[in-house]
XYZ file of C-alpha atoms in Angstrom:
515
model
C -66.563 52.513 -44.527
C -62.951 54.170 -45.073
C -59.477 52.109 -44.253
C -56.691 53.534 -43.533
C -53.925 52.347 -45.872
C -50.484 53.253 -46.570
C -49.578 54.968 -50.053
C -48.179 52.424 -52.340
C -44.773 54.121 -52.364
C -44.679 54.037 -48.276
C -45.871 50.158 -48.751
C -42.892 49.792 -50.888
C -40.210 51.463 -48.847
C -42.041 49.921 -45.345
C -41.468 46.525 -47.772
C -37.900 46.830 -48.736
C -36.736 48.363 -44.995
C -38.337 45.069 -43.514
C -36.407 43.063 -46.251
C -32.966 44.475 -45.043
C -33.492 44.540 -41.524
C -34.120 41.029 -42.061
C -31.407 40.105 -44.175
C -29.102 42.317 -41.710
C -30.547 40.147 -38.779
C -29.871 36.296 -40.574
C -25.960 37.595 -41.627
C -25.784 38.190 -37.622
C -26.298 35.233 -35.627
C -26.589 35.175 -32.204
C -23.567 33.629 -30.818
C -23.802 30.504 -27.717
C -20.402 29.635 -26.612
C -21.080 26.990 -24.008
C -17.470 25.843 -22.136
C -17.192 22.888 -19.831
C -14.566 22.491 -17.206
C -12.327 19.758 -17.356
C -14.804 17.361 -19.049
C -13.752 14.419 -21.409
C -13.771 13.260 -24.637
C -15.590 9.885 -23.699
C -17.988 12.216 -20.896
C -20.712 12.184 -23.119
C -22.885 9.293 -24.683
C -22.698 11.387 -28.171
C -19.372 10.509 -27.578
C -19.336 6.527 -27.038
C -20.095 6.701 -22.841
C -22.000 4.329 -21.566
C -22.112 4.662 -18.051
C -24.518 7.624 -18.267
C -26.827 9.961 -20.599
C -26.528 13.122 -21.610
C -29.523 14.010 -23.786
C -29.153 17.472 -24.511
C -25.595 17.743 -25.422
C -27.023 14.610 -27.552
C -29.671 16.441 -29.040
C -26.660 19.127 -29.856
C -24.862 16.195 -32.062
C -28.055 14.859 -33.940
C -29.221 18.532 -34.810
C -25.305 19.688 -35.440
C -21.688 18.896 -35.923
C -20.196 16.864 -33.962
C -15.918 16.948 -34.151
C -13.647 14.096 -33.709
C -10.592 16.066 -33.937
C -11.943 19.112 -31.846
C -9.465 20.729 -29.695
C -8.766 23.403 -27.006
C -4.820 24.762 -26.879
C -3.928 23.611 -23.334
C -4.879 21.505 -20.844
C -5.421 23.525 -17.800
C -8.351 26.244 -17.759
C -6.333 29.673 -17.786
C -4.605 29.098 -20.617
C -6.893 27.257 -22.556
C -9.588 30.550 -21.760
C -6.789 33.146 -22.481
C -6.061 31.267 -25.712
C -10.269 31.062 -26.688
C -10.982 34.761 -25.999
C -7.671 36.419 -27.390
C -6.918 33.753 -30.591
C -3.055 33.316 -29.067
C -1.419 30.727 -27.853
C -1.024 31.428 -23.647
C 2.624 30.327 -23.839
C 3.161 33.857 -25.486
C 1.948 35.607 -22.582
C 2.389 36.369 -18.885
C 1.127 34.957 -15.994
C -0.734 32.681 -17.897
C -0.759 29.912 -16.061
C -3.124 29.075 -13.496
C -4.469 31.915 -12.077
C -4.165 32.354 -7.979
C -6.882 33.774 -6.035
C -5.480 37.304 -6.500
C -4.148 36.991 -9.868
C -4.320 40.586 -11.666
C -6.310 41.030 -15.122
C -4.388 38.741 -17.252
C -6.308 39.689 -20.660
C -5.016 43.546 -20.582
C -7.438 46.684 -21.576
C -7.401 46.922 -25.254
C -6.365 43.299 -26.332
C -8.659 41.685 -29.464
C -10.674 39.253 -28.645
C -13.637 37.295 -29.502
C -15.635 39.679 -27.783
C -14.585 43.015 -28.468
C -14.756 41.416 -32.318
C -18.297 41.060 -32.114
C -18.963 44.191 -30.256
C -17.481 46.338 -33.232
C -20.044 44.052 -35.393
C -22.611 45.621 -33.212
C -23.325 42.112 -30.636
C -24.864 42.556 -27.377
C -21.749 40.567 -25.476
C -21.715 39.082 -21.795
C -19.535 36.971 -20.301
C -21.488 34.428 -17.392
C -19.594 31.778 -15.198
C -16.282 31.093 -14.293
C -13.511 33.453 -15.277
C -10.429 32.401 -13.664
C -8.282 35.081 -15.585
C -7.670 37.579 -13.109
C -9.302 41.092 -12.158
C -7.984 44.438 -11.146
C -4.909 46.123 -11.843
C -0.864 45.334 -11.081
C -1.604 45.019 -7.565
C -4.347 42.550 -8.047
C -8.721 43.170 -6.958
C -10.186 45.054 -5.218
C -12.697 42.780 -3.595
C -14.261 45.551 -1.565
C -13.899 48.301 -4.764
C -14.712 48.610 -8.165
C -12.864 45.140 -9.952
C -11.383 46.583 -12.781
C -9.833 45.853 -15.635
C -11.680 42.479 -15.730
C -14.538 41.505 -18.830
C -15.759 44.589 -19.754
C -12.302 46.052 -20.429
C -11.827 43.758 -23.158
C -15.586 43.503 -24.966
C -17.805 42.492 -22.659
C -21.031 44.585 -21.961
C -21.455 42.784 -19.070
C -20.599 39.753 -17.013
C -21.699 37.781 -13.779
C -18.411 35.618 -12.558
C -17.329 33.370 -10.362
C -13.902 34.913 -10.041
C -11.345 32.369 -10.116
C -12.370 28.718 -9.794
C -14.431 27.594 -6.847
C -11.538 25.529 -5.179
C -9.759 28.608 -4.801
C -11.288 31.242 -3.025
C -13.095 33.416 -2.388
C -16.784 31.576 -2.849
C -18.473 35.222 -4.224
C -20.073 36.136 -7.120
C -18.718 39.708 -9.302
C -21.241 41.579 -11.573
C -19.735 43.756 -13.740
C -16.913 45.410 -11.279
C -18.651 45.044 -8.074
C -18.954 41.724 -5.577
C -22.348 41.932 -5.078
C -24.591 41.818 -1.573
C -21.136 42.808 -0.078
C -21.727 44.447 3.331
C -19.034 47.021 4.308
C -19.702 46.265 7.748
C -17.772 43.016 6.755
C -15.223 43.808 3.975
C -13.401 40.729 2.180
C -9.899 40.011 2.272
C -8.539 37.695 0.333
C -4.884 36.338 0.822
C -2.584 33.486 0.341
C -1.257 33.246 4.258
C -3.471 32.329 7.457
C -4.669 35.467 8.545
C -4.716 34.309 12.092
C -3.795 31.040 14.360
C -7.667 30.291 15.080
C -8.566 30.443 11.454
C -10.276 27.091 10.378
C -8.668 25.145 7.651
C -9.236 21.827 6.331
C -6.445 20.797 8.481
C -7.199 21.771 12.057
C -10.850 21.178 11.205
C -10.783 18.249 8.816
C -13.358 16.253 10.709
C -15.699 18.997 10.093
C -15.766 18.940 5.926
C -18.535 17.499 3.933
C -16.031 16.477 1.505
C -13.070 15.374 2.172
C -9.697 16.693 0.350
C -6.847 14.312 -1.184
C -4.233 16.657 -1.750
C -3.452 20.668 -1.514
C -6.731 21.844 -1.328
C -7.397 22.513 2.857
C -7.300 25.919 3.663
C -10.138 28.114 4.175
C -13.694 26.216 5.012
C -16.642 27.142 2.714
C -19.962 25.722 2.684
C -18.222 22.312 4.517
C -15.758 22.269 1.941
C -11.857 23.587 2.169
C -10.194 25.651 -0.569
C -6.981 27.038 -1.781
C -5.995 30.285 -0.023
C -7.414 32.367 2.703
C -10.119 34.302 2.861
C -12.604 36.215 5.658
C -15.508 38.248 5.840
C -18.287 38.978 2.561
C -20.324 36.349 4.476
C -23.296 38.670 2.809
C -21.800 38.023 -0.465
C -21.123 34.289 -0.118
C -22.971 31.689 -2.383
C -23.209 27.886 -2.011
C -21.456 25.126 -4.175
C -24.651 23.782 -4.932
C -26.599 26.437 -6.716
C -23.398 27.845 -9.217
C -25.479 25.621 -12.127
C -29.149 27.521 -11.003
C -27.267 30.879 -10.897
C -25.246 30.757 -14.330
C -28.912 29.899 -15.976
C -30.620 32.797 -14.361
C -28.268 35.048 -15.963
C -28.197 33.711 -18.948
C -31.625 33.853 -19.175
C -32.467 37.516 -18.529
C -29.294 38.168 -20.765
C -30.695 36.045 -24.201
C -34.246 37.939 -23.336
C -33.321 41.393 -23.032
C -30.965 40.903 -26.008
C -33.658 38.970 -28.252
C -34.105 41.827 -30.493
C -30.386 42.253 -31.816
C -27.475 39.827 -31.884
C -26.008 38.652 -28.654
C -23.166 36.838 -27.401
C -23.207 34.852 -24.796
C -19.698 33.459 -23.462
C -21.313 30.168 -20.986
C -18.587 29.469 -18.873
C -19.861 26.317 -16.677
C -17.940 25.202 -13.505
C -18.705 21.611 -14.155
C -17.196 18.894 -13.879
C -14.077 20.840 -12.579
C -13.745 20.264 -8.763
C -15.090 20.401 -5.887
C -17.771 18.950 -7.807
C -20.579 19.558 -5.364
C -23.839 19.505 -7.970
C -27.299 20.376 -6.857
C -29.321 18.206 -4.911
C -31.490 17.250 -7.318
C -28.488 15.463 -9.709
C -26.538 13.763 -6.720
C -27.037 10.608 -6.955
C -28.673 10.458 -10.409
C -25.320 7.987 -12.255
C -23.388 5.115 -11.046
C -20.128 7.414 -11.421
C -20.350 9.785 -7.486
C -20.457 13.104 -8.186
C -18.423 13.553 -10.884
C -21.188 11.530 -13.240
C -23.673 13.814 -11.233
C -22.033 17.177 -12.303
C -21.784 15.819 -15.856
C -25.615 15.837 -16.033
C -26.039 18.948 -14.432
C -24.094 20.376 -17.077
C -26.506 18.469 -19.525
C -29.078 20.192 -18.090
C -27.361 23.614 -18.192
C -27.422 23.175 -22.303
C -31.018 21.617 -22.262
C -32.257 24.991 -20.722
C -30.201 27.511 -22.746
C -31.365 25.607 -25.802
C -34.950 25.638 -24.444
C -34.780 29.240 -23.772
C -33.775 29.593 -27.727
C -36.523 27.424 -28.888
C -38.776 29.520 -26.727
C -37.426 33.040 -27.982
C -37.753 31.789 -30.934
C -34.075 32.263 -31.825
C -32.484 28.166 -32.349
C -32.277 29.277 -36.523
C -30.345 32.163 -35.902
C -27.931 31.013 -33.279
C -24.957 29.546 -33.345
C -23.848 27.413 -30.612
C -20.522 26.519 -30.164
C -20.236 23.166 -27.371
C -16.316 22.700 -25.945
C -14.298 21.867 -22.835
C -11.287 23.729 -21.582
C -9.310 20.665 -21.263
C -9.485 17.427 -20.665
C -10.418 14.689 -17.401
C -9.216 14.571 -14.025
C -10.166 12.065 -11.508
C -8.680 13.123 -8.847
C -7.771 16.757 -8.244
C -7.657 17.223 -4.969
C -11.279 15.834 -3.276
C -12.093 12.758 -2.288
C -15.276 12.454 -3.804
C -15.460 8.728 -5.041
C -14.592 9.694 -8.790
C -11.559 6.927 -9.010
C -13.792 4.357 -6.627
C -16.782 4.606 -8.450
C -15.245 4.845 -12.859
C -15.845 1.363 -13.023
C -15.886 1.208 -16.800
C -16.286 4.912 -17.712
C -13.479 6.511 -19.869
C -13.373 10.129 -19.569
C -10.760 10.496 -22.316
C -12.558 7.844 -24.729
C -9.745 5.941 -26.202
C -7.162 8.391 -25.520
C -3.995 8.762 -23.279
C -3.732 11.114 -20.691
C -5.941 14.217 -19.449
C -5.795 17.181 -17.530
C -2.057 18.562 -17.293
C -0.860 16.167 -20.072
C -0.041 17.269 -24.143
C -1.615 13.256 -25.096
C -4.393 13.407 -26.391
C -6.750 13.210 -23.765
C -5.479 16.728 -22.226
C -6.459 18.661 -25.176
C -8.845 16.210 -27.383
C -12.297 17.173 -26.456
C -15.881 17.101 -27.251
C -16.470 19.973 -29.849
C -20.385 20.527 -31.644
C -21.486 23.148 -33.442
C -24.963 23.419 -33.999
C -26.685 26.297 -36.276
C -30.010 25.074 -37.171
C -31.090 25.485 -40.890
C -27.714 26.197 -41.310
C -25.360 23.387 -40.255
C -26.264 20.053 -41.688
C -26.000 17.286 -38.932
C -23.176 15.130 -39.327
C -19.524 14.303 -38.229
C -16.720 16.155 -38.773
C -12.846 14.790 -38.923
C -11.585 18.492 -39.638
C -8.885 19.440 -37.042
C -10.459 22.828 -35.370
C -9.738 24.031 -31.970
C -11.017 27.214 -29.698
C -8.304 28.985 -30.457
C -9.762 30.028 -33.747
C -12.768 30.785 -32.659
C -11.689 34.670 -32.765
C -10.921 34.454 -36.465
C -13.865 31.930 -37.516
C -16.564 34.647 -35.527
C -14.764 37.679 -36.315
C -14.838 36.335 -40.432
C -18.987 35.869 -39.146
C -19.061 39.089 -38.468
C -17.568 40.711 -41.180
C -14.510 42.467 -38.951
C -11.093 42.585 -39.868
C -8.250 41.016 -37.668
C -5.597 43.579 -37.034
C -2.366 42.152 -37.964
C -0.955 42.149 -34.021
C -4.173 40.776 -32.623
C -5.605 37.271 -32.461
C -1.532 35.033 -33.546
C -2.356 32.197 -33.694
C -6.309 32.356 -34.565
C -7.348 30.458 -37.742
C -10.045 31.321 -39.990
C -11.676 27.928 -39.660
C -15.533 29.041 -40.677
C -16.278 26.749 -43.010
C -15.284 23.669 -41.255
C -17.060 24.713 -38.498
C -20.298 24.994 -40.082
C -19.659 22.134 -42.152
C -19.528 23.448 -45.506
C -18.732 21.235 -48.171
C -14.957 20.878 -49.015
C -13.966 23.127 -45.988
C -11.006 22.522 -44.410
C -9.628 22.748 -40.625
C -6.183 23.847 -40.129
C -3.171 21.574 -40.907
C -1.204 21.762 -37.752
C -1.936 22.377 -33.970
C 0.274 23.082 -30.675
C -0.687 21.741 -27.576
C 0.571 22.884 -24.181
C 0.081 21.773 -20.646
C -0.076 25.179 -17.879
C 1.933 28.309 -18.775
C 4.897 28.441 -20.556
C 6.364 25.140 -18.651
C 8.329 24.026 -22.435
C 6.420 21.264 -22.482
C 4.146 20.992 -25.874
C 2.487 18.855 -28.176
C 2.766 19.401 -32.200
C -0.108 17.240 -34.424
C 0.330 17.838 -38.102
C -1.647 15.467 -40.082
C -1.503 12.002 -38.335
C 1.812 13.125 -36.464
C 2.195 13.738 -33.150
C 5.365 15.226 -31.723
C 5.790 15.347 -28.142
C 8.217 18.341 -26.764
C 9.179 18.097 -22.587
C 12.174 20.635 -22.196
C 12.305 19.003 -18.405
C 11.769 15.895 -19.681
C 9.004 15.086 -17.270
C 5.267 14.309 -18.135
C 2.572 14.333 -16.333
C -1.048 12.590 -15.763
C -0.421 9.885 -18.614
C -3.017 7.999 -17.304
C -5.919 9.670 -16.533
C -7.369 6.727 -14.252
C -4.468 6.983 -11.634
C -2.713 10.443 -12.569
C 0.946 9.165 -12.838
C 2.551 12.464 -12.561
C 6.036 13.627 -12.835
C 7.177 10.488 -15.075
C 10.410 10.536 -16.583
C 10.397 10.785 -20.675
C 12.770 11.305 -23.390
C 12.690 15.374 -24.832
C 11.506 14.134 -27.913
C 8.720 11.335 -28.546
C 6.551 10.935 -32.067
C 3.694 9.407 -32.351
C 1.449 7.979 -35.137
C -1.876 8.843 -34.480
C -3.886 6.794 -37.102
C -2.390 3.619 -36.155
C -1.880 4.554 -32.643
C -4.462 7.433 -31.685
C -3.263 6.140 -27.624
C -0.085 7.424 -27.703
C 1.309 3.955 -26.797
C 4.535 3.245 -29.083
C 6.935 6.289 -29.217
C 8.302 5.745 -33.304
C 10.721 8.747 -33.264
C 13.830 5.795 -33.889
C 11.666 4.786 -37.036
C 10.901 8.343 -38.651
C 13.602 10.764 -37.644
C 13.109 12.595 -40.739
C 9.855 13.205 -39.913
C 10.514 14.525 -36.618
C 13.286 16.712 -37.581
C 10.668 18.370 -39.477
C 7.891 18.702 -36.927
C 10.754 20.333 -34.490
C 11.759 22.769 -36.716
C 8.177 23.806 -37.386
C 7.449 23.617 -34.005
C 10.362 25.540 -33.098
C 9.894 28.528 -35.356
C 6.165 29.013 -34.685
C 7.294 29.264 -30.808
C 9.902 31.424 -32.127
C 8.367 33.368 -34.776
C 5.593 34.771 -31.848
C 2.581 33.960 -34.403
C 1.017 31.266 -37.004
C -1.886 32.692 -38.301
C -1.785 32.743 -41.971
């Protein structure tokens, strides 16, 4: 009976071409950013909460890194994204404050950033979830046309977006450059005055609304719920507050399986906790905390079935998964939706001051795990890393050069981040609230120095969001004897605070920090 067999010499080149692919594949690891919206250092029971569970992020922790001093660059979601994806700080840019409904492209065509990185390094990239950094040109997006520049200008092969953030309008969904289901029978128009006397708003038709708003947030009616600015029409194209979670999964999904075969990137942008925080059916009601708890276990189970998906592809030891938040807690932001009534002994910010809006701690000090399995040995780390670096960290991954104008303030942070031994974070971080206000926070080592060029602060207290409180330009804080931000020692060190202005003066100056 004859076999067929391969020559020796083809078995040995068949041998050695498997061996490389291989070894190409394991120095390319998939990439899992996953990004919460406005959720807390103390959110998570990995992270000392009691009040409720969250076993996947959990399961993140035990089988990864889990960061005490993790950190995104601002506390409000456009510039904290800008900063993630481009490796600057947003104060350097424009418009980079929180984006309006028809904000333009903020990221320009041809900017550096995490994504175009890995794309050179040969990553299937996508972009899924909230963007809230503006699409279209100068003159803002076409809702009815092609949406471009947006994602794909900037690295992204593809990308399935809630546009802005879901209490501004409009409530559609944009794949790639299109809105999609859009009928041209009933165009969208998007705008930020009432396009007519009989339009509903949360005002004239406040007893309507399944949820109720606090402050700012009653203009157009979607889905029982008003938003911030006007919009009509794309009724085809609308979707419903309570399946965002179902919808961001589907897509990530199909993405990580038609991408199993080469690396992928895969940018997770969740719209929990961030408001209005309308979670599926099946979570409301599930914690003591209304639904803010609720949408903090949604987006637990967001992670469990992204990791599940992994473990089923067969992919968790090659991928890296990066956990974060954009910034840190809000109660209340503009709903009334029981989140102050119901906190009872919940900290969002752990034991920290302050939260969304604020430089303390608790605007920018957030839950940060890295988990590469096989690779990353489980474990706490006390290394001070933030998203910001995540362009320099991946792009060092991947083996591509950072071009000296790209990616200023972007730290090669690598080790730390996979927890090698004797790695180090970086040695000094700014903080800044929403755009380029002039009001920043400078840690270096266990200092804090607080900057507020109006001399106002705001949401100190994350439990009753004291805003617009009067403080000195200059506070400085000690944050391993006081990590609360509670007794202002700037009369006690002023040597030491001369010195964290200056620095912090010259890297604002100086329009880059990256070694």
């Amino acid at each position: 009976m004859k076999t067929n067999r391969l020559p020796r010499s083809r078995m040995l080149t068949l041998f050695v071409f498997l061996l490389v692919t291989v070894s190409a594949r394991a120095e390319k690891p998939n990439v899992i950013v996953i990004i919460a919206d406005d959720l807390g250092y103390g959110d998570l029971s990995c992270y000392g909460a009691k009040s409720l569970t969250t076993p996947n992020i959990d399961r993140l922790s035990d089988e990864g890194l889990r960061f005490t001093s993790g950190y995104c660059s601002a506390s409000t979601c456009t510039p904290t994204r800008y900063s993630l994806l481009t490796g600057t700080y947003a104060f350097r840019g424009d418009r980079t404050g929180i984006a309006p409904p028809n904000a333009p492209a903020i990221i320009k065509p041809g900017t550096e950033t995490v994504a175009s990185l890995l794309q050179r390094a040969g990553y299937a990239t996508a972009v899924i979830g909230k963007w809230h950094l503006g699409l279209g040109g100068e003159n803002g997006p076409d809702w009815n046309g092609d949406l471009k520049p947006g994602p794909l200008e900037i690295g992204f092969d593809t990308c399935f977006l809630l546009p802005t953030t879901n209490d501004r309008v409009p409530q559609v969904y944009v794949h790639d450059h299109r809105v999609p289901n859009l009928d041209p029978a009933d165009p969208l128009w998007v705008g930020n005055k009432r396009p007519s006397p009989e339009h509903p708003t949360g005002i004239s038709h406040r007893s309507t609304l399944k949820m109720d708003w606090s402050h700012g947030h009653n203009s157009t009616i979607h889905n029982g719920i008003s938003r911030i600015g006007f919009y009509t029409g794309g009724h085809a194209a609308r979707f419903r507050d309570e399946d965002l979670a179902d919808k961001w999964i589907e897509k990530s999904v199909e993405f990580m399986e038609q991408h199993k075969a080469e690396p992928f990137f895969l940018f997770f942008a969740a719209h929990d906790i961030h408001v209005p925080r309308m979670p599926h059916e099946r979570f409301q009601g599930k914690t003591s905390l209304g639904f803010r708890g609720d949408a903090i276990i949604e987006l637990d189970w967001c992670v469990g079935e992204l990791m599940k998906t992994l473990d089923r592809l067969k992919l968790a030891e090659n991928t890296l998964v990066v956990f974060c938040s954009d910034n840190g807690p809000v109660l209340d932001d503009g709903y009334k939706d029981e989140a102050i009534e119901k906190i009872g002994n919940h900290r969002a910010a752990g034991p920290y001051s302050g939260g969304k809006y604020s430089i303390y701690e608790g605007g920018t000090r957030t839950p940060l795990i890295t988990r590469w399995k096989g690779r990353i040995q489980p474990g706490v780390s006390d290394e001070l890393v933030c998203t910001i670096d995540l362009a320099a960290s991946l792009s060092a991954l991947a083996e591509q050069p950072l071009p000296d104008d790209a990616c200023l303030d972007s730290f090669n942070v690598l080790g730390a981040l996979l927890g090698e031994r004797d790695a180090k974070g970086r040695d000094h971080l700014v903080q800044q609230d929403n755009g380029s206000s002039g009001t920043y926070g400078f840690r270096a080592g266990p200092w804090k120095l607080h900057r507020y060029d109006k001399k106002k602060a705001r949401n100190i207290v994350v439990e009753t969001e004291l805003t617009n409180t009067k403080v000195p330009r200059f506070q400085l804080f000690n944050l391993n004897d006081d990590p609360a931000e509670t007794k202002d020692v700037i009369q006690d060190h002023p040597k030491v605070a001369d010195r964290l202005k200056q620095q912090l003066a010259e890297i604002i100056e100086q329009g880059h920090s990256r070694p």
